[in-house]
């Protein structure tokens, strides 16, 4: 009887998992870049009174502008633009498949994005999970089978004297 062949894990000594604070910084950058677009479109469609309306969704256009557009944009960037949003590019990180290290599929990207809502439950515990997980995966990463990686710093600091 043949024993099943086990695949060997491939180590990448030039990569490291990206932790909570770097990922938080990338999210802030992405939010700062996306907010003016959403704001401008919402005001163009609904006028300046848009922000006085307390309803979560003010209409069909609001749903598209505030919910669908950001989702489509982020998923598109993850799948098409090397697994990076502008924020992740700034910090030198990218999202990859947790098993292969290859690009994420459209299915993984959609699951990961929807997983953000799950990660928000219980005071964002699914995001804070990144700080405690051995592979720095949030709940959304676990759901989608993804990890966030970056190249390790390869330069060594040397001083002439001392």
Tab-separated table of C-alpha atoms in Angstrom:
chain	number	residue	atom	x	y	z
A	1	UNK	CA	0.000	0.000	0.000
A	2	UNK	CA	1.341	3.409	-0.968
A	3	UNK	CA	1.363	6.165	1.539
A	4	UNK	CA	0.037	9.488	0.367
A	5	UNK	CA	2.744	11.879	-0.708
A	6	UNK	CA	2.927	14.888	1.553
A	7	UNK	CA	3.718	18.178	-0.032
A	8	UNK	CA	6.608	19.980	1.543
A	9	UNK	CA	5.937	23.441	2.846
A	10	UNK	CA	7.862	26.040	0.929
A	11	UNK	CA	9.581	28.580	3.106
A	12	UNK	CA	10.269	32.059	1.835
A	13	UNK	CA	13.040	33.514	3.997
A	14	UNK	CA	12.786	36.829	2.142
A	15	UNK	CA	9.134	37.358	3.196
A	16	UNK	CA	7.461	38.058	6.511
A	17	UNK	CA	3.858	38.288	7.675
A	18	UNK	CA	2.568	41.821	8.145
A	19	UNK	CA	1.294	42.652	11.606
A	20	UNK	CA	-1.540	44.693	13.000
A	21	UNK	CA	-0.050	48.207	13.085
A	22	UNK	CA	1.296	48.179	9.530
A	23	UNK	CA	-2.018	46.853	8.265
A	24	UNK	CA	-3.859	49.489	10.293
A	25	UNK	CA	-1.691	52.185	8.681
A	26	UNK	CA	-2.470	50.785	5.222
A	27	UNK	CA	-6.199	50.880	6.033
A	28	UNK	CA	-5.957	54.500	7.109
A	29	UNK	CA	-4.206	55.420	3.859
A	30	UNK	CA	-6.872	53.615	1.827
A	31	UNK	CA	-9.656	55.310	3.790
A	32	UNK	CA	-8.130	58.760	3.306
A	33	UNK	CA	-7.896	58.112	-0.447
A	34	UNK	CA	-11.403	56.636	-0.813
A	35	UNK	CA	-13.367	59.016	1.412
A	36	UNK	CA	-13.107	62.116	-0.845
A	37	UNK	CA	-14.376	60.090	-3.818
A	38	UNK	CA	-17.371	58.735	-1.892
A	39	UNK	CA	-18.027	62.146	-0.320
A	40	UNK	CA	-17.932	63.985	-3.657
A	41	UNK	CA	-20.216	61.490	-5.395
A	42	UNK	CA	-22.703	61.484	-2.500
A	43	UNK	CA	-22.880	65.285	-2.418
A	44	UNK	CA	-23.233	65.476	-6.219
A	45	UNK	CA	-26.199	63.086	-6.124
A	46	UNK	CA	-27.905	64.044	-2.843
A	47	UNK	CA	-26.663	67.583	-2.180
A	48	UNK	CA	-25.038	68.978	0.955
A	49	UNK	CA	-27.892	67.703	3.129
A	50	UNK	CA	-26.673	64.148	2.563
A	51	UNK	CA	-24.882	64.087	5.915
A	52	UNK	CA	-27.862	65.424	7.845
A	53	UNK	CA	-29.952	62.397	6.876
A	54	UNK	CA	-29.625	59.789	9.641
A	55	UNK	CA	-30.719	56.792	7.544
A	56	UNK	CA	-27.990	54.181	6.964
A	57	UNK	CA	-28.803	54.036	3.251
A	58	UNK	CA	-30.387	57.114	1.702
A	59	UNK	CA	-31.412	55.448	-1.568
A	60	UNK	CA	-30.259	53.286	-4.443
A	61	UNK	CA	-27.493	55.648	-5.546
A	62	UNK	CA	-26.224	55.891	-1.971
A	63	UNK	CA	-26.057	52.093	-1.736
A	64	UNK	CA	-24.004	51.978	-4.934
A	65	UNK	CA	-21.736	54.892	-3.942
A	66	UNK	CA	-21.161	53.957	-0.290
A	67	UNK	CA	-21.271	50.158	-0.355
A	68	UNK	CA	-20.897	48.684	-3.848
A	69	UNK	CA	-18.278	51.070	-5.286
A	70	UNK	CA	-15.760	50.620	-2.425
A	71	UNK	CA	-16.247	46.834	-2.471
A	72	UNK	CA	-15.760	46.563	-6.232
A	73	UNK	CA	-12.742	48.876	-6.150
A	74	UNK	CA	-10.980	47.050	-3.317
A	75	UNK	CA	-11.696	43.579	-4.726
A	76	UNK	CA	-10.522	44.717	-8.160
A	77	UNK	CA	-7.263	46.043	-6.665
A	78	UNK	CA	-6.654	42.817	-4.737
A	79	UNK	CA	-7.211	40.643	-7.805
A	80	UNK	CA	-5.769	42.822	-10.583
A	81	UNK	CA	-3.185	45.034	-8.889
A	82	UNK	CA	-0.864	42.428	-7.305
A	83	UNK	CA	-2.953	41.932	-4.178
A	84	UNK	CA	-2.480	45.522	-3.101
A	85	UNK	CA	-4.503	48.586	-2.359
A	86	UNK	CA	-2.605	51.893	-2.401
A	87	UNK	CA	-2.155	51.632	1.375
A	88	UNK	CA	-0.676	48.161	1.152
A	89	UNK	CA	1.609	49.341	-1.654
A	90	UNK	CA	2.898	52.174	0.558
A	91	UNK	CA	3.818	49.752	3.343
A	92	UNK	CA	5.204	47.222	0.859
A	93	UNK	CA	2.613	44.535	1.607
A	94	UNK	CA	0.419	42.351	-0.556
A	95	UNK	CA	-2.325	39.809	-0.050
A	96	UNK	CA	-1.553	36.278	-1.240
A	97	UNK	CA	-3.093	32.823	-1.119
A	98	UNK	CA	-2.141	31.277	2.243
A	99	UNK	CA	-1.400	27.853	0.743
A	100	UNK	CA	0.512	28.719	-2.421
A	101	UNK	CA	1.771	32.257	-1.917
A	102	UNK	CA	0.288	33.053	-5.310
A	103	UNK	CA	-2.213	35.742	-6.246
A	104	UNK	CA	-5.642	35.661	-4.637
A	105	UNK	CA	-8.579	34.504	-6.716
A	106	UNK	CA	-11.675	36.607	-7.267
A	107	UNK	CA	-13.576	34.221	-4.989
A	108	UNK	CA	-10.983	34.659	-2.212
A	109	UNK	CA	-11.094	38.437	-2.611
A	110	UNK	CA	-14.893	38.526	-2.343
A	111	UNK	CA	-14.883	36.245	0.714
A	112	UNK	CA	-12.102	38.341	2.286
A	113	UNK	CA	-14.018	41.583	1.728
A	114	UNK	CA	-17.260	40.149	3.133
A	115	UNK	CA	-15.170	38.758	5.993
A	116	UNK	CA	-14.379	42.342	6.996
A	117	UNK	CA	-17.957	42.595	8.272
A	118	UNK	CA	-17.477	39.436	10.326
A	119	UNK	CA	-14.171	40.822	11.654
A	120	UNK	CA	-16.014	43.955	12.841
A	121	UNK	CA	-18.235	41.926	15.175
A	122	UNK	CA	-17.510	42.230	18.869
A	123	UNK	CA	-15.671	45.559	18.721
A	124	UNK	CA	-13.470	44.659	15.723
A	125	UNK	CA	-11.987	41.598	17.423
A	126	UNK	CA	-11.452	39.896	14.062
A	127	UNK	CA	-9.045	42.695	13.077
A	128	UNK	CA	-7.272	42.737	16.441
A	129	UNK	CA	-6.811	38.986	16.007
A	130	UNK	CA	-3.987	39.852	13.573
A	131	UNK	CA	-1.880	40.904	16.575
A	132	UNK	CA	-2.112	37.458	18.184
A	133	UNK	CA	-2.226	35.045	15.258
A	134	UNK	CA	1.052	33.246	14.362
A	135	UNK	CA	0.577	34.083	10.665
A	136	UNK	CA	-0.883	37.520	11.432
A	137	UNK	CA	-4.232	36.522	9.923
A	138	UNK	CA	-7.447	38.302	10.788
A	139	UNK	CA	-10.739	36.450	10.732
A	140	UNK	CA	-11.311	37.675	7.182
A	141	UNK	CA	-7.946	36.158	6.160
A	142	UNK	CA	-8.845	32.821	7.752
A	143	UNK	CA	-12.208	32.823	5.979
A	144	UNK	CA	-10.635	33.523	2.575
A	145	UNK	CA	-7.432	31.516	2.981
A	146	UNK	CA	-5.163	34.545	2.597
A	147	UNK	CA	-2.156	36.092	4.318
A	148	UNK	CA	-0.584	39.520	4.064
A	149	UNK	CA	3.163	39.470	3.432
A	150	UNK	CA	6.009	41.837	2.653
A	151	UNK	CA	9.675	41.552	1.835
A	152	UNK	CA	11.953	41.523	4.844
A	153	UNK	CA	14.360	44.399	5.117
A	154	UNK	CA	17.520	43.097	3.510
A	155	UNK	CA	19.950	45.887	4.155
A	156	UNK	CA	22.277	45.796	7.120
A	157	UNK	CA	23.251	49.010	8.839
A	158	UNK	CA	26.998	49.482	9.250
A	159	UNK	CA	28.993	52.339	10.661
A	160	UNK	CA	32.545	53.227	9.731
A	161	UNK	CA	33.587	53.792	13.343
A	162	UNK	CA	32.285	52.341	16.485
